[in-house]
Short mmCIF file of C-alpha atoms in Angstrom, two decimals:
data_model
loop_
_atom_site.label_atom_id
_atom_site.label_comp_id
_atom_site.label_asym_id
_atom_site.label_seq_id
_atom_site.Cartn_x
_atom_site.Cartn_y
_atom_site.Cartn_z
CA LYS T 1 22.86 -137.69 -54.95
CA ASN T 2 22.34 -133.73 -55.32
CA MET T 3 25.66 -131.93 -55.08
CA TYR T 4 26.39 -128.66 -56.31
CA VAL T 5 29.83 -126.69 -55.93
CA VAL T 6 30.84 -123.44 -57.69
CA SER T 7 34.73 -122.03 -57.55
CA ILE T 8 36.73 -119.63 -59.23
CA ILE T 9 38.48 -121.34 -62.20
CA PRO T 10 41.97 -122.26 -61.07
CA GLN T 11 44.62 -120.90 -63.30
CA GLN T 12 45.79 -124.55 -64.25
CA MET T 13 42.14 -125.20 -65.72
CA ALA T 14 41.57 -121.57 -67.19
CA TRP T 15 43.80 -122.64 -69.98
CA GLU T 16 41.61 -125.48 -71.18
CA VAL T 17 38.29 -123.35 -70.80
CA ALA T 18 37.90 -120.81 -73.89
CA HIS T 19 35.85 -117.84 -73.21
CA PRO T 20 33.39 -116.74 -75.88
CA ALA T 21 34.86 -114.37 -78.20
CA VAL T 22 32.16 -111.81 -77.33
CA LEU T 23 34.46 -111.02 -74.24
CA LEU T 24 37.00 -109.47 -76.49
CA CYS T 25 34.88 -106.44 -77.31
CA GLY T 26 34.44 -104.71 -73.77
CA SER T 27 36.18 -101.49 -73.80
CA ARG T 28 39.44 -101.11 -71.75
CA ARG T 29 39.59 -97.41 -72.62
CA ASN T 30 36.42 -95.97 -71.00
CA GLN T 31 33.56 -97.43 -68.84
CA LEU T 32 30.21 -96.00 -67.02
CA ASN T 33 30.65 -93.58 -64.15
CA ARG T 34 28.42 -94.93 -61.44
CA HIS T 35 29.02 -91.56 -59.76
CA THR T 36 26.64 -89.84 -62.29
CA LYS T 37 22.73 -90.35 -62.84
CA PRO T 38 21.50 -92.09 -65.51
CA PRO T 39 21.74 -91.83 -68.30
CA TYR T 40 25.33 -92.48 -67.01
CA LYS T 41 28.54 -90.49 -68.42
CA LYS T 42 31.53 -92.15 -69.40
CA LYS T 43 34.97 -92.07 -67.68
CA LYS T 44 38.34 -93.37 -68.42
CA HIS T 45 38.44 -97.13 -67.51
CA GLU T 46 39.51 -97.70 -63.94
CA TYR T 47 41.45 -101.07 -64.83
CA PRO T 48 43.25 -100.51 -68.10
CA HIS T 49 44.49 -103.54 -69.85
CA GLU T 50 48.27 -104.36 -68.78
CA ALA T 51 49.32 -104.77 -72.27
CA GLY T 52 47.97 -101.64 -73.35
CA PHE T 53 44.99 -102.88 -75.42
CA ASP T 54 41.87 -100.46 -75.80
CA TRP T 55 39.80 -103.77 -75.90
CA MET T 56 39.39 -107.13 -73.86
CA THR T 57 36.70 -107.05 -71.26
CA HIS T 58 37.80 -106.60 -67.59
CA VAL T 59 36.62 -110.08 -66.20
CA PHE T 60 35.52 -109.39 -62.67
CA GLU T 61 35.16 -113.26 -61.79
CA ALA T 62 35.66 -116.74 -63.96
CA ASN T 63 33.82 -119.38 -62.28
CA LEU T 64 33.20 -123.29 -62.68
CA TRP T 65 29.97 -124.72 -61.55
CA ILE T 66 29.80 -128.24 -61.20
CA ALA T 67 26.43 -130.32 -60.13
CA THR T 68 24.91 -133.79 -60.09
CA GLY T 69 21.25 -134.59 -59.27
CA TYR T 70 18.53 -132.36 -59.57
CA THR T 71 19.80 -128.88 -58.18
CA ARG T 72 18.53 -125.45 -58.61
CA SER T 73 19.23 -121.75 -57.46
CA GLN T 74 17.03 -119.31 -55.62
CA PHE T 75 15.39 -116.73 -57.84
CA HIS T 76 18.03 -113.84 -57.77
CA TYR T 77 19.77 -111.20 -59.49
CA ASP T 78 23.65 -110.38 -59.69
CA LYS T 79 25.30 -107.33 -59.45
CA GLU T 80 27.33 -108.12 -62.86
CA TRP T 81 26.94 -108.93 -66.38
CA ASN T 82 27.20 -112.61 -67.02
CA VAL T 83 28.15 -115.00 -69.73
CA ASN T 84 27.36 -118.65 -68.78
CA CYS T 85 28.45 -121.73 -71.08
CA LEU T 86 27.16 -125.07 -70.50
CA LEU T 87 29.94 -127.71 -71.02
CA SER T 88 27.87 -130.98 -70.24
CA GLY T 89 24.10 -131.29 -69.06
CA THR T 90 20.97 -129.46 -69.59
CA LYS T 91 19.51 -126.38 -67.60
CA ARG T 92 16.17 -124.60 -67.63
CA TRP T 93 16.74 -120.70 -67.16
CA ILE T 94 13.62 -118.46 -65.84
CA PHE T 95 14.08 -114.69 -66.11
CA LEU T 96 11.77 -112.06 -64.91
CA ASP T 97 12.60 -108.01 -65.53
CA PRO T 98 12.75 -106.54 -62.27
CA PHE T 99 12.67 -103.09 -63.61
CA LYS T 100 9.16 -103.82 -64.46
CA TYR T 101 8.26 -105.54 -61.22
CA ASP T 102 10.21 -104.24 -58.65
CA SER T 103 7.50 -102.71 -56.27
CA ASP T 104 5.41 -106.07 -56.52
CA LEU T 105 8.39 -108.35 -55.80
CA GLN T 106 9.02 -109.48 -52.34
CA TRP T 107 12.89 -108.91 -51.84
CA SER T 108 14.63 -111.10 -49.47
CA ARG T 109 17.36 -108.38 -48.52
CA GLY T 110 15.22 -105.04 -48.79
CA ARG T 111 15.95 -102.28 -50.97
CA LYS T 112 19.10 -103.33 -52.66
CA PHE T 113 17.86 -103.29 -55.72
CA GLN T 114 17.58 -99.60 -57.51
CA PRO T 115 15.53 -99.43 -60.59
CA ARG T 116 16.08 -95.68 -61.03
CA ASP T 117 20.06 -96.09 -60.50
CA PRO T 118 21.07 -99.69 -61.07
CA LEU T 119 24.50 -99.23 -61.17
CA ASN T 120 24.50 -98.73 -57.64
CA ASN T 121 22.51 -101.81 -56.83
CA ALA T 122 23.60 -102.77 -52.95
CA TRP T 123 24.91 -106.21 -53.98
CA THR T 124 22.92 -108.95 -55.13
CA ASP T 125 19.10 -109.88 -53.71
CA TRP T 126 16.60 -112.71 -54.37
CA VAL T 127 13.02 -112.99 -54.08
CA TYR T 128 11.02 -114.99 -51.29
CA LEU T 129 10.00 -118.01 -53.63
CA ASP T 130 10.09 -121.47 -53.71
CA PRO T 131 10.70 -122.69 -57.15
CA ASP T 132 9.56 -125.94 -56.65
CA LYS T 133 6.16 -125.04 -55.04
CA VAL T 134 4.92 -121.55 -56.08
CA ASP T 135 2.07 -120.37 -54.22
CA LEU T 136 -0.18 -118.12 -56.30
CA ILE T 137 -2.50 -117.53 -53.67
CA VAL T 138 0.12 -115.98 -51.30
CA GLN T 139 1.99 -114.42 -54.10
CA HIS T 140 -0.89 -113.70 -56.39
CA LYS T 141 0.97 -110.88 -58.07
CA LEU T 142 3.05 -113.52 -59.82
CA ARG T 143 0.14 -114.38 -61.86
CA ASN T 144 0.22 -111.16 -63.95
CA MET T 145 3.86 -111.11 -64.51
CA ASP T 146 5.77 -111.73 -67.96
CA TYR T 147 8.88 -114.24 -67.59
CA TYR T 148 10.93 -116.01 -70.10
CA GLU T 149 12.06 -119.39 -70.15
CA LEU T 150 15.13 -120.91 -71.78
CA ILE T 151 16.46 -124.27 -72.20
CA GLN T 152 20.33 -124.40 -72.28
CA GLU T 153 21.84 -127.60 -73.55
CA ALA T 154 25.75 -128.36 -73.82
CA GLY T 155 27.83 -125.96 -75.98
CA ASP T 156 25.35 -123.13 -75.41
CA CYS T 157 26.09 -119.87 -73.99
CA ILE T 158 23.78 -117.43 -72.87
CA PHE T 159 24.23 -113.60 -71.68
CA ILE T 160 22.51 -112.53 -68.72
CA PRO T 161 22.22 -108.95 -68.14
CA TYR T 162 23.07 -107.25 -64.76
CA ALA T 163 19.96 -107.20 -62.39
CA MET T 164 18.26 -109.53 -64.41
CA LEU T 165 16.12 -111.71 -61.90
CA HIS T 166 16.66 -115.24 -62.82
CA GLN T 167 16.46 -118.95 -61.51
CA VAL T 168 18.29 -121.83 -62.70
CA GLN T 169 17.34 -125.61 -62.55
CA LYS T 170 19.28 -128.82 -63.76
CA LEU T 171 16.98 -131.06 -65.71
CA ASP T 172 18.70 -134.31 -65.14
CA ASP T 173 20.28 -136.21 -62.57
CA GLY T 174 23.79 -136.76 -64.31
CA MET T 175 26.93 -134.65 -63.98
CA GLN T 176 26.50 -131.08 -65.34
CA VAL T 177 29.77 -128.61 -65.92
CA ALA T 178 29.43 -124.90 -66.58
CA ALA T 179 32.11 -122.04 -66.75
CA SER T 180 30.77 -118.37 -66.65
CA TRP T 181 32.39 -114.84 -66.71
CA MET T 182 31.04 -112.01 -65.01
CA PHE T 183 31.85 -108.31 -65.81
CA LEU T 184 31.20 -105.15 -64.28
CA PRO T 185 28.11 -103.58 -65.20
CA GLU T 186 30.08 -100.43 -65.82
CA SER T 187 31.62 -102.03 -68.88
CA ILE T 188 30.70 -100.59 -72.20
CA TYR T 189 31.04 -101.55 -76.22
CA GLU T 190 32.78 -99.20 -78.36
CA GLU T 191 33.01 -100.18 -81.88
CA GLU T 192 36.00 -98.69 -82.83
CA VAL T 193 37.71 -100.62 -79.85
CA CYS T 194 36.38 -103.77 -80.91
CA LYS T 195 37.49 -103.63 -84.42
CA GLU T 196 40.97 -104.07 -83.11
CA ALA T 197 40.05 -107.15 -80.98
#
């Protein structure tokens, strides 16, 4: 049976789910200023660390994903950076660069994607595409688009850049469990800050 649930990781469970060490290195001193134009200028971080550390990425959302059966997502992008770690099961990911193909994509919600000012994307969007039955006659422009495919197995963590179009498919009918950490696209890496982590 195909069942799928996503939830914020409950605090009682959060202590059992170790986040990847890479999340330690986001600066809590500075972040990009979305009110400037690319290349974005830096500003003081809006959410300084409560203990005063200059490091430790400000995690916007920590999610728990559980699925059985053959489930899949829409072809979409998220407005945040994302690290997804698979605890059990196998997933197939397809990635497509929306900056390269924006004008050729059939966006569901309209002009939410802002390729010239991506920090100000108007939330998430998805593409009119049935991943189970891609019609290359109707959607003939897809024929000339480069895409990337990745197989994720239990124990693998992947990084998904904000605004990257992606589609995820579960490859077996058993139980799949994953955790993900989303953080704001204004987050930046500062080497001197990371040395303290």
